[in-house]
CSV table of C-alpha atoms in Angstrom, one decimal:
chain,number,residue,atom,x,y,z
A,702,UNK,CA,0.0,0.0,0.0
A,703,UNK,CA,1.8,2.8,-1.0
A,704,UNK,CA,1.3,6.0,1.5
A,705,UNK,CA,1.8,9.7,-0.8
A,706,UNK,CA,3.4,10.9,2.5
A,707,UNK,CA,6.2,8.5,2.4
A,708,UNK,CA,7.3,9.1,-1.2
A,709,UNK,CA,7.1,12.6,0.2
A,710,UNK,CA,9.6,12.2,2.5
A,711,UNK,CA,11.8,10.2,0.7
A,712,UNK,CA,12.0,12.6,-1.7
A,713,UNK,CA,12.9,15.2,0.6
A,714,UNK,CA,15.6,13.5,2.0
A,715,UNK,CA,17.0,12.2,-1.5
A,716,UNK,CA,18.4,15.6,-1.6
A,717,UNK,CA,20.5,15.6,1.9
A,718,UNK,CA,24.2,14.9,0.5
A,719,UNK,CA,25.5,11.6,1.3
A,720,UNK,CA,21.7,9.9,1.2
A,721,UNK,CA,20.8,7.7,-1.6
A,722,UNK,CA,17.6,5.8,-2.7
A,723,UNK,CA,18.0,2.7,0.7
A,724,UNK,CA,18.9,5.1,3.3
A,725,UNK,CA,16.2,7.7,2.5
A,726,UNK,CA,13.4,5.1,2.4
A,727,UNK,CA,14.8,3.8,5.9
A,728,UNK,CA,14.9,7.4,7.3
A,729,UNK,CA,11.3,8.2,6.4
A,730,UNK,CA,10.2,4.9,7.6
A,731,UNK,CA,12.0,6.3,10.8
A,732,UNK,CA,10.2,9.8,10.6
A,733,UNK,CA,6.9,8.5,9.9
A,734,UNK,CA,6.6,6.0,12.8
A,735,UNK,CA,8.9,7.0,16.1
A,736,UNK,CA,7.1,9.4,18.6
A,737,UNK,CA,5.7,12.2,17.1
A,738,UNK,CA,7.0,14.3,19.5
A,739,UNK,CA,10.5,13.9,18.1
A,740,UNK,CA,8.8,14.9,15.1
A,741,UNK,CA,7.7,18.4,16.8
A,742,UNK,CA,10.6,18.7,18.3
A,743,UNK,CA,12.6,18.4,15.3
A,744,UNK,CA,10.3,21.4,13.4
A,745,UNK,CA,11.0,23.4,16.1
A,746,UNK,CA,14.6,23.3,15.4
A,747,UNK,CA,14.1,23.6,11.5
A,748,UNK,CA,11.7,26.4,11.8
A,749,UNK,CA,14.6,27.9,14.5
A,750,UNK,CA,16.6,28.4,11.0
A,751,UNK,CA,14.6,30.6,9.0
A,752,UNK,CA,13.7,32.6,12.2
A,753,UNK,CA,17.3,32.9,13.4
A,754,UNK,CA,20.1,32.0,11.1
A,755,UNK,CA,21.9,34.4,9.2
A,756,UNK,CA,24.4,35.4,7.1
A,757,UNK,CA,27.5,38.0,8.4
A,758,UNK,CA,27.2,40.9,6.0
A,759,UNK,CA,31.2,41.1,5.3
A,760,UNK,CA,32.1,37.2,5.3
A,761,UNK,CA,28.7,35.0,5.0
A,762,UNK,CA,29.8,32.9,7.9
A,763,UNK,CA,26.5,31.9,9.7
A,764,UNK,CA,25.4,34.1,12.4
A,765,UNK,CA,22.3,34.0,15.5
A,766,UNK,CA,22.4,37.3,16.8
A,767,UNK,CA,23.5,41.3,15.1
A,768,UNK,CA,25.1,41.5,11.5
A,769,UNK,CA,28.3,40.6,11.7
A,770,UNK,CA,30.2,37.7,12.9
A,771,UNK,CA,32.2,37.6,16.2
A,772,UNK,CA,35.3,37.7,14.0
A,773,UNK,CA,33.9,40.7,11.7
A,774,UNK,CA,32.7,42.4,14.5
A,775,UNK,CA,37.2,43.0,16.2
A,776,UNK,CA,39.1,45.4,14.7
A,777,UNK,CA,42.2,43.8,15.8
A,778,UNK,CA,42.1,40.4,14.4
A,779,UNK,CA,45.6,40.5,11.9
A,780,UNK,CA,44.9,42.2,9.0
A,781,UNK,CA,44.9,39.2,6.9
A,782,UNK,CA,41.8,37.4,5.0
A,783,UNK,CA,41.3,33.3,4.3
A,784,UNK,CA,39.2,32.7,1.6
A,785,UNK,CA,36.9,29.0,1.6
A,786,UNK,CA,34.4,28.5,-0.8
A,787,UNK,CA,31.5,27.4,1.6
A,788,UNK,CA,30.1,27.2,5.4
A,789,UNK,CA,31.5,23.3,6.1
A,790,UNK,CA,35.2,24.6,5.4
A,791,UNK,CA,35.0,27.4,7.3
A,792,UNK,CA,33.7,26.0,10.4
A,793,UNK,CA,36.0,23.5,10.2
A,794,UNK,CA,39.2,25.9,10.2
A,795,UNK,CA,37.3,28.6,12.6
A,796,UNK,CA,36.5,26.0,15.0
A,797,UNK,CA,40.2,25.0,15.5
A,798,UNK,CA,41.3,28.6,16.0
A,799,UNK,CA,44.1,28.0,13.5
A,800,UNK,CA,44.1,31.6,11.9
A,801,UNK,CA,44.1,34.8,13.9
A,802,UNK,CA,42.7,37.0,10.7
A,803,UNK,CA,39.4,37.5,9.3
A,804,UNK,CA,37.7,34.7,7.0
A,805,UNK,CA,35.9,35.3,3.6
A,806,UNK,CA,33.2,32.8,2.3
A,807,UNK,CA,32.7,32.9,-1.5
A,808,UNK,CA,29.6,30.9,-1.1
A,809,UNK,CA,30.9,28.8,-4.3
A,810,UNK,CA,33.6,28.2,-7.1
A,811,UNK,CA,33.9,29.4,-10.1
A,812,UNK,CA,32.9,26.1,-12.8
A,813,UNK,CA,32.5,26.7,-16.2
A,814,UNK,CA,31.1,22.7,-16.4
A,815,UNK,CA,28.5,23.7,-14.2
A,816,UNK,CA,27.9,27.2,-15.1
A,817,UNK,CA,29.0,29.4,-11.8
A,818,UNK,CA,30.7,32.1,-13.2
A,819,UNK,CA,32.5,34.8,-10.8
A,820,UNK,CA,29.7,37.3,-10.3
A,821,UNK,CA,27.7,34.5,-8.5
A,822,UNK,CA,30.3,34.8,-5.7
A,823,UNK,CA,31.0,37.3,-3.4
A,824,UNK,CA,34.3,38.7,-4.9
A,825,UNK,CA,32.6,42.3,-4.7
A,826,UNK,CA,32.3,42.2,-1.1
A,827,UNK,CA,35.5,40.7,-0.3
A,828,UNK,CA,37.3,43.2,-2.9
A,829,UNK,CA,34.9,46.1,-0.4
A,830,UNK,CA,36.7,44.5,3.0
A,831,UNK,CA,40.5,44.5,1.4
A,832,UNK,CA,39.6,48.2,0.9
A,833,UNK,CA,37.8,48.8,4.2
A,834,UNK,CA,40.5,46.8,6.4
A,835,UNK,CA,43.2,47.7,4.6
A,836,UNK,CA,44.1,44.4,4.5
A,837,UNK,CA,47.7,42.7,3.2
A,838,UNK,CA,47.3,39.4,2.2
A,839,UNK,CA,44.9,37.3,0.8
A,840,UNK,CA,44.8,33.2,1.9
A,841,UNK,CA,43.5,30.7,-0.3
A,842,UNK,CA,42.1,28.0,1.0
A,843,UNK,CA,39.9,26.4,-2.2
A,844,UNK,CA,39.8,22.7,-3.0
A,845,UNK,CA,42.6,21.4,-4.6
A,846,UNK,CA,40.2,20.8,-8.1
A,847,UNK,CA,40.2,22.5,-11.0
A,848,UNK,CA,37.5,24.8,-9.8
A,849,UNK,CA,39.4,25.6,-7.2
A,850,UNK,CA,42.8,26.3,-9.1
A,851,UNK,CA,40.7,28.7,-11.2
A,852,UNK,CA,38.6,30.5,-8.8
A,853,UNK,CA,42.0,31.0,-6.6
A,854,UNK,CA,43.5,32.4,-10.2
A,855,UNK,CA,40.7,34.2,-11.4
A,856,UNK,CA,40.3,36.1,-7.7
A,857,UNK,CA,44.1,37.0,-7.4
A,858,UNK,CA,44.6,38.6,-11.4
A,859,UNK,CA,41.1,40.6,-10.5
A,860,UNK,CA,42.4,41.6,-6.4
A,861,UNK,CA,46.1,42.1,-8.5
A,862,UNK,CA,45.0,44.8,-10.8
A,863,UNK,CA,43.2,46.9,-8.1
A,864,UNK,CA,45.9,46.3,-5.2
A,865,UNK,CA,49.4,46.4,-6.0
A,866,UNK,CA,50.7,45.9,-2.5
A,867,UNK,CA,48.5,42.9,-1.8
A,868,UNK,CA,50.7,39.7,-0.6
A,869,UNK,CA,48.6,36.7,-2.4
A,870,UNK,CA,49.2,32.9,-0.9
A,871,UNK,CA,47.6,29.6,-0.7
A,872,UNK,CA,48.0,26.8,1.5
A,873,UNK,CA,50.5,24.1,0.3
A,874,UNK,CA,49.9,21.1,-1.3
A,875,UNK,CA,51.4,18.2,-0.1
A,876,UNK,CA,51.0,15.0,1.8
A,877,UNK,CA,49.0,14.6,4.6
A,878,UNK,CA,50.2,13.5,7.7
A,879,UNK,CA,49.3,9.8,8.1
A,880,UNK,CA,49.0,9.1,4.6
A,881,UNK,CA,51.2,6.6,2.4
A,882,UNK,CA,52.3,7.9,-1.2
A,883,UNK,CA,50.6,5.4,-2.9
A,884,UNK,CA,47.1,7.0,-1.5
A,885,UNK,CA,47.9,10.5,-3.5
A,886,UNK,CA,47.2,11.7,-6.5
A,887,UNK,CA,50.5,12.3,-9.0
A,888,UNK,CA,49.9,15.6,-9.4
A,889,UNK,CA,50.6,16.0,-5.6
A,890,UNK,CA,53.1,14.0,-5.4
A,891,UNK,CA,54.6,16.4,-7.8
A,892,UNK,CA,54.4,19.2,-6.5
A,893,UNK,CA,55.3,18.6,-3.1
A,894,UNK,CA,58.5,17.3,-4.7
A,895,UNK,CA,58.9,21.0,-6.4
A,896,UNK,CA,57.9,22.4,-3.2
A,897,UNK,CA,60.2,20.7,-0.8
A,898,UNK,CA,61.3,21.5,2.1
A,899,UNK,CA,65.5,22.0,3.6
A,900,UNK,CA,65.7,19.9,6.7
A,901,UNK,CA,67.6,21.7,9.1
B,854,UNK,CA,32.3,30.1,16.2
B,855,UNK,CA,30.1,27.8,17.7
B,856,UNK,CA,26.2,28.0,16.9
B,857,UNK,CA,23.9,26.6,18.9
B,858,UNK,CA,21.0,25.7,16.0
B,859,UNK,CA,24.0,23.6,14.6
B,860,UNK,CA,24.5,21.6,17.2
B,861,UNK,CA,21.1,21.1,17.8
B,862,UNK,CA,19.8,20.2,14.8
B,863,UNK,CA,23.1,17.3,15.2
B,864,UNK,CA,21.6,16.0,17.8
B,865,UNK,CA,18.5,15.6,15.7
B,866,UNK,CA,19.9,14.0,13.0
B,867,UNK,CA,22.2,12.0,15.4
B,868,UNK,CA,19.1,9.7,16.1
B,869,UNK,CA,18.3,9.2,12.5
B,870,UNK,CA,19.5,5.3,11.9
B,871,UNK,CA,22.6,4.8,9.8
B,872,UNK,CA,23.4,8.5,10.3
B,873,UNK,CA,26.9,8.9,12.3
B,874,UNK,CA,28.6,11.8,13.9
B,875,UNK,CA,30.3,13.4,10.7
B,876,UNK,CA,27.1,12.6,8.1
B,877,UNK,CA,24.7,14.8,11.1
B,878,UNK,CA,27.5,17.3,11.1
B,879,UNK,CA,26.9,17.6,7.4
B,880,UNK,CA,23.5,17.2,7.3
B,881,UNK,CA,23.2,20.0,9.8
B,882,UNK,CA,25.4,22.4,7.5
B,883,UNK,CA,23.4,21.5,4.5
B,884,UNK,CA,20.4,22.6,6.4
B,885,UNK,CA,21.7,25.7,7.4
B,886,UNK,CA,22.9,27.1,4.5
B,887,UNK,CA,20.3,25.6,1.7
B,888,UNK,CA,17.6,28.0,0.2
B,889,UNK,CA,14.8,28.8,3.2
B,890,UNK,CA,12.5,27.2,0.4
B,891,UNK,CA,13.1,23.5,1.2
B,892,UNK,CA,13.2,24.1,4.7
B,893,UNK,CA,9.6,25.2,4.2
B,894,UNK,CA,9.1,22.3,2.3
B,895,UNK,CA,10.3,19.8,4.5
B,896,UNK,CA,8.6,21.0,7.8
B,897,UNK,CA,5.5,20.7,5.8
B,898,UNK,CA,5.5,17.1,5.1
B,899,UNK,CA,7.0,16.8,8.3
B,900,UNK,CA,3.3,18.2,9.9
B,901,UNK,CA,1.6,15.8,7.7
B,902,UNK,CA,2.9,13.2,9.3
B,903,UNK,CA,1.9,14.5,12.9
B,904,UNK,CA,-1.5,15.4,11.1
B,905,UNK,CA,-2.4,12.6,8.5
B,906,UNK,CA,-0.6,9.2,9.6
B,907,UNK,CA,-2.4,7.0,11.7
B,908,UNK,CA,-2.0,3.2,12.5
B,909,UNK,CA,-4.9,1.1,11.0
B,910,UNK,CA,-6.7,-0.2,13.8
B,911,UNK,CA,-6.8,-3.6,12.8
B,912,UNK,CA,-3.2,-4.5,11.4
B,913,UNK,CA,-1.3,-1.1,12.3
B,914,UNK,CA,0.0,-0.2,8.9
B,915,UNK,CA,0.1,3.3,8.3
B,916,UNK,CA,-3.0,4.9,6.6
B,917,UNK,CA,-3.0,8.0,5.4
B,918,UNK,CA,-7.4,8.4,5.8
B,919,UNK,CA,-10.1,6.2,6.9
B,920,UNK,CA,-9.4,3.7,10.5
B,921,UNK,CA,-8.6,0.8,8.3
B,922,UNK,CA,-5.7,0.3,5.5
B,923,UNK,CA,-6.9,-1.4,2.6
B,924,UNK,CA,-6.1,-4.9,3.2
B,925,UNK,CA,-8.4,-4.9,6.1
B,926,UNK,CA,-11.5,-3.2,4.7
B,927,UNK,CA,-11.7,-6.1,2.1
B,928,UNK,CA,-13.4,-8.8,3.4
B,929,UNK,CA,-12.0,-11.5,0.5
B,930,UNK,CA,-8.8,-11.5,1.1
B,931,UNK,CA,-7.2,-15.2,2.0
B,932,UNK,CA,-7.9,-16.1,5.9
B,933,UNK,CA,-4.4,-16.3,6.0
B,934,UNK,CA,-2.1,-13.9,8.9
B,935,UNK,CA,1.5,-12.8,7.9
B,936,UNK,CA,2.8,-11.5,10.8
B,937,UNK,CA,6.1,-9.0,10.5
B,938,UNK,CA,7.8,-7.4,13.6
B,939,UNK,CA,7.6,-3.7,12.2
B,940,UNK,CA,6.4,-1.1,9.1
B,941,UNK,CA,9.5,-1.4,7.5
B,942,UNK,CA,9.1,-4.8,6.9
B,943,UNK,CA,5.3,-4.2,6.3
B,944,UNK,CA,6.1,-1.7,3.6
B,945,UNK,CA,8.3,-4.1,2.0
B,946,UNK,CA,6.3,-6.9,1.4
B,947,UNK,CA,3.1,-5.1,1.1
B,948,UNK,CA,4.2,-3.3,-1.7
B,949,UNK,CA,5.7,-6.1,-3.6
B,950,UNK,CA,2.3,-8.1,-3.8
B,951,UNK,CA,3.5,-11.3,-2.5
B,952,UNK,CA,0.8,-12.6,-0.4
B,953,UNK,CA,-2.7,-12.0,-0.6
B,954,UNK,CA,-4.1,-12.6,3.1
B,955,UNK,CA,-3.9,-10.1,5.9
B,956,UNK,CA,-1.1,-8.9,7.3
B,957,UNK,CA,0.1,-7.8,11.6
B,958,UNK,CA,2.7,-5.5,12.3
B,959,UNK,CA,4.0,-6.7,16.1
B,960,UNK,CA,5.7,-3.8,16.8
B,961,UNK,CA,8.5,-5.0,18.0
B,962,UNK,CA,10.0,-8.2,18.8
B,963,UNK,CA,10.4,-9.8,22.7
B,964,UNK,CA,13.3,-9.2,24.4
B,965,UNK,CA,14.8,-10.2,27.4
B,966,UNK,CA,17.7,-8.1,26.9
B,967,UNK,CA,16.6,-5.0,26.1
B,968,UNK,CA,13.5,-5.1,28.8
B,969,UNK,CA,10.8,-6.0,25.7
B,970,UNK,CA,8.2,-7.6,27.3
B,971,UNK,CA,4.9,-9.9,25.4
B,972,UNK,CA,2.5,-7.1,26.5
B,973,UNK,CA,4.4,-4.3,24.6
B,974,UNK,CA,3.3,-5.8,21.6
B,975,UNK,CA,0.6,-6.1,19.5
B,976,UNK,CA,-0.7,-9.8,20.6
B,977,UNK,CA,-3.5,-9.1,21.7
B,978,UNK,CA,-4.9,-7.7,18.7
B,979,UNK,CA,-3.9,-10.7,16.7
B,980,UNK,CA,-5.9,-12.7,18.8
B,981,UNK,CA,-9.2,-10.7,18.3
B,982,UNK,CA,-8.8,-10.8,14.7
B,983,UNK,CA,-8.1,-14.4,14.3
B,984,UNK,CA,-11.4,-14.3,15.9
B,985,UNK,CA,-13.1,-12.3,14.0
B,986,UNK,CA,-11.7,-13.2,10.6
B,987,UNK,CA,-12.3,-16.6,11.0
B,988,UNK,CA,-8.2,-17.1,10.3
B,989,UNK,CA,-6.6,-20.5,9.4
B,990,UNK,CA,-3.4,-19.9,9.3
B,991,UNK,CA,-0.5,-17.7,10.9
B,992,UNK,CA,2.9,-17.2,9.4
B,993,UNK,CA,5.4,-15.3,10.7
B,994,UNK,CA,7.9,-13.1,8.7
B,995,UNK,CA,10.1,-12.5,11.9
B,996,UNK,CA,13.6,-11.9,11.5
B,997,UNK,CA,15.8,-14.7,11.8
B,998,UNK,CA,17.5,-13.6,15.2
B,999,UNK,CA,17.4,-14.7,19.0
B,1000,UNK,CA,14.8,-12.1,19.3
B,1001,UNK,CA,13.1,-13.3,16.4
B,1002,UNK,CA,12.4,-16.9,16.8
B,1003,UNK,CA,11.7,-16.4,20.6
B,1004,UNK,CA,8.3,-14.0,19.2
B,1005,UNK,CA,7.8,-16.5,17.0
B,1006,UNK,CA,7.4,-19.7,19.6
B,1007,UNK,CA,6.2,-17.6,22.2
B,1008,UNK,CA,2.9,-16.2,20.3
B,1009,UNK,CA,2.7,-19.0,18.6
B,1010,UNK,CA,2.4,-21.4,21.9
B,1011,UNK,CA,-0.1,-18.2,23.2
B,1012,UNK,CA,-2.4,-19.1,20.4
B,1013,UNK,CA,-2.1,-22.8,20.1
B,1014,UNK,CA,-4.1,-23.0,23.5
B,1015,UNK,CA,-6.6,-20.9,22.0
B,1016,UNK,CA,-7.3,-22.2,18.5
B,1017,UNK,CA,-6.5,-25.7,18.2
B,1018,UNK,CA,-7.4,-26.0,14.5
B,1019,UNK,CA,-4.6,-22.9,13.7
B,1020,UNK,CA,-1.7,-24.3,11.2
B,1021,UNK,CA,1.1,-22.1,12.2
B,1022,UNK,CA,3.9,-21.5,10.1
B,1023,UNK,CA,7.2,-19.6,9.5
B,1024,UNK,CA,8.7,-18.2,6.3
B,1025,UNK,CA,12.4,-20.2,6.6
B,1026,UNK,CA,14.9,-20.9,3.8
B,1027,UNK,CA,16.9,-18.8,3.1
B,1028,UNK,CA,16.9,-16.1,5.6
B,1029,UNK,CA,20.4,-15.6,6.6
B,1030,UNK,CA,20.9,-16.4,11.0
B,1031,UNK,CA,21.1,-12.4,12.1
B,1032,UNK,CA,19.6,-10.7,8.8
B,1033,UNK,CA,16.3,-8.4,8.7
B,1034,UNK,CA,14.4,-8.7,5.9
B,1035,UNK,CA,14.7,-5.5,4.2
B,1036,UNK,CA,18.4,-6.6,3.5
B,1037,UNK,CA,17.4,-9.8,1.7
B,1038,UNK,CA,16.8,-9.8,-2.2
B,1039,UNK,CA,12.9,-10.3,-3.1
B,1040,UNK,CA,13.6,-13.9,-4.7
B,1041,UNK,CA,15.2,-15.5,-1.2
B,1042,UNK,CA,11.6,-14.0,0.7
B,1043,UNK,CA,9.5,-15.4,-2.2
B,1044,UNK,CA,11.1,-18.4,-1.8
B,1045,UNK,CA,10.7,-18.6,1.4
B,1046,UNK,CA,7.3,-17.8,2.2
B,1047,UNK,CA,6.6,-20.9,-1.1
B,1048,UNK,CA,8.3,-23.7,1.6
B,1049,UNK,CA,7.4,-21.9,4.3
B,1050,UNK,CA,7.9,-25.1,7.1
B,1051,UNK,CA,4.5,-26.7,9.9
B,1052,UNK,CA,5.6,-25.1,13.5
B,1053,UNK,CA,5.2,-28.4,15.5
């Protein structure tokens, strides 16, 4: 007997990443049949996002309270900006308290494949903070893809042109600690061989 | 920066099955940062379960209107009883059109271990409608763990006082010692509900 509400859900939770066809039927099997006040519980907590989530208006990290981040909110963080391309990266590297500048989210990558061309990120806003901060270097911290290697490219000839001073890096490729060669891609393995390191 | 929708909305997704600590993490991004829109969405379907769902009385499927599903309103189906331990395992062979008798969800399985007890499931129901229906014979669907074939003797030893003319029966080859159904292929449960073996 098939129930509309079901095929509902499952559809819904088709598009969650990392959920394919068995796991979403098995969810909304879940949904539709524990206690339905989990169920309440969990709209709360959804409904919690349109009504309290936003975005910082300089770096489009996620913010509950005011307009600006906790970051974007000190003047005298270092005057230095990291660049991710989305929300999960930057949590991950604000969370660890690795970097003592300010962060930019481009909300994207530039892929001609897919269609995302430059003015669908925020490169004006970030080009607005270099300005407004007077800030001296600009981190890259994109996926090592191809739509990373040409968003980082594209973003440092267009910064280039309008800030001569402007120190431009990215973080290094290489080989991660734990990992065997044999688990890397060439082109790595490449480059961290151009890139190497004297040992003192 | 730590927010505290995200980590609630882990938590949530943290008692999903088959969903670990880095998927909900994920999850939990994703529904942060997707377009408002299919939050919408998805706490509207999730109401309809809170408002449309309900448990048949007779069999408890899920039934989207009316008290009864449809197996149960129709008063020619075989006098047989295929009793399965919950809706996922309804769901599956409901939909596949295996079996043209009735069908009891148990909701749940006895179990010593995990304090599961012969009045937390649906047994008494099964006895009224083996009553009612004039039924001849009861197979069980259980799965083929501990769990399993102690439900299985224990109801059917309840209702073997009670109707001595009852052929009881359990679906058998080819269920794997420790497998649920849902993660056997279609051929091994048709198969097995065919030779389907006498409960002495």
């Amino acid at each position: 007997m098939a129930l509309n509400i079901l095929n509902k859900l499952e559809k819904d939770l088709l598009k969650f990443p990392g959920i394919g066809q068995r796991l979403a039927r098995k969810l909304a099997i879940y949904l539709l049949t524990r206690d339905k006040e989990e169920n309440i519980k969990f709209i709360e907590d959804l409904k919690e996002i349109d009504i309290k989530v936003f975005r910082c208006e300089e770096c489009f990290a996620l913010v509950e309270s005011g307009k600006l981040c906790d970051f974007c909110r000190n003047p005298n963080r270092e005057k230095r900006i990291l660049v991710v391309h989305n929300v999960e990266d930057y949590l991950l590297l604000s969370e660890n308290k690795i970097f003592d500048g300010y962060y930019h989210i481009l909300n994207g990558l530039i892929s001609p494949i897919r269609g995302i061309t430059p003015d669908m990120l925020s490169i004006e806003k970030l080009i607005d903070r270099i300005e407004k901060r007077k800030i001296i270097e600009i981190i890259f911290a994109l996926p090592g893809t191809n739509d990373g290697l040409i968003t980082t490219l594209y973003i440092k000839n267009q910064l280039k042109e309008r800030f001569t001073e402007l120190i431009f890096s990215k973080i290094a490729e290489g080989i991660p600690y734990g990992s065997g060669l044999s688990e890397i891609s060439m082109q790595t393995i490449l480059t961290s061989l151009k890139n190497r390191e004297n040992i003192q």
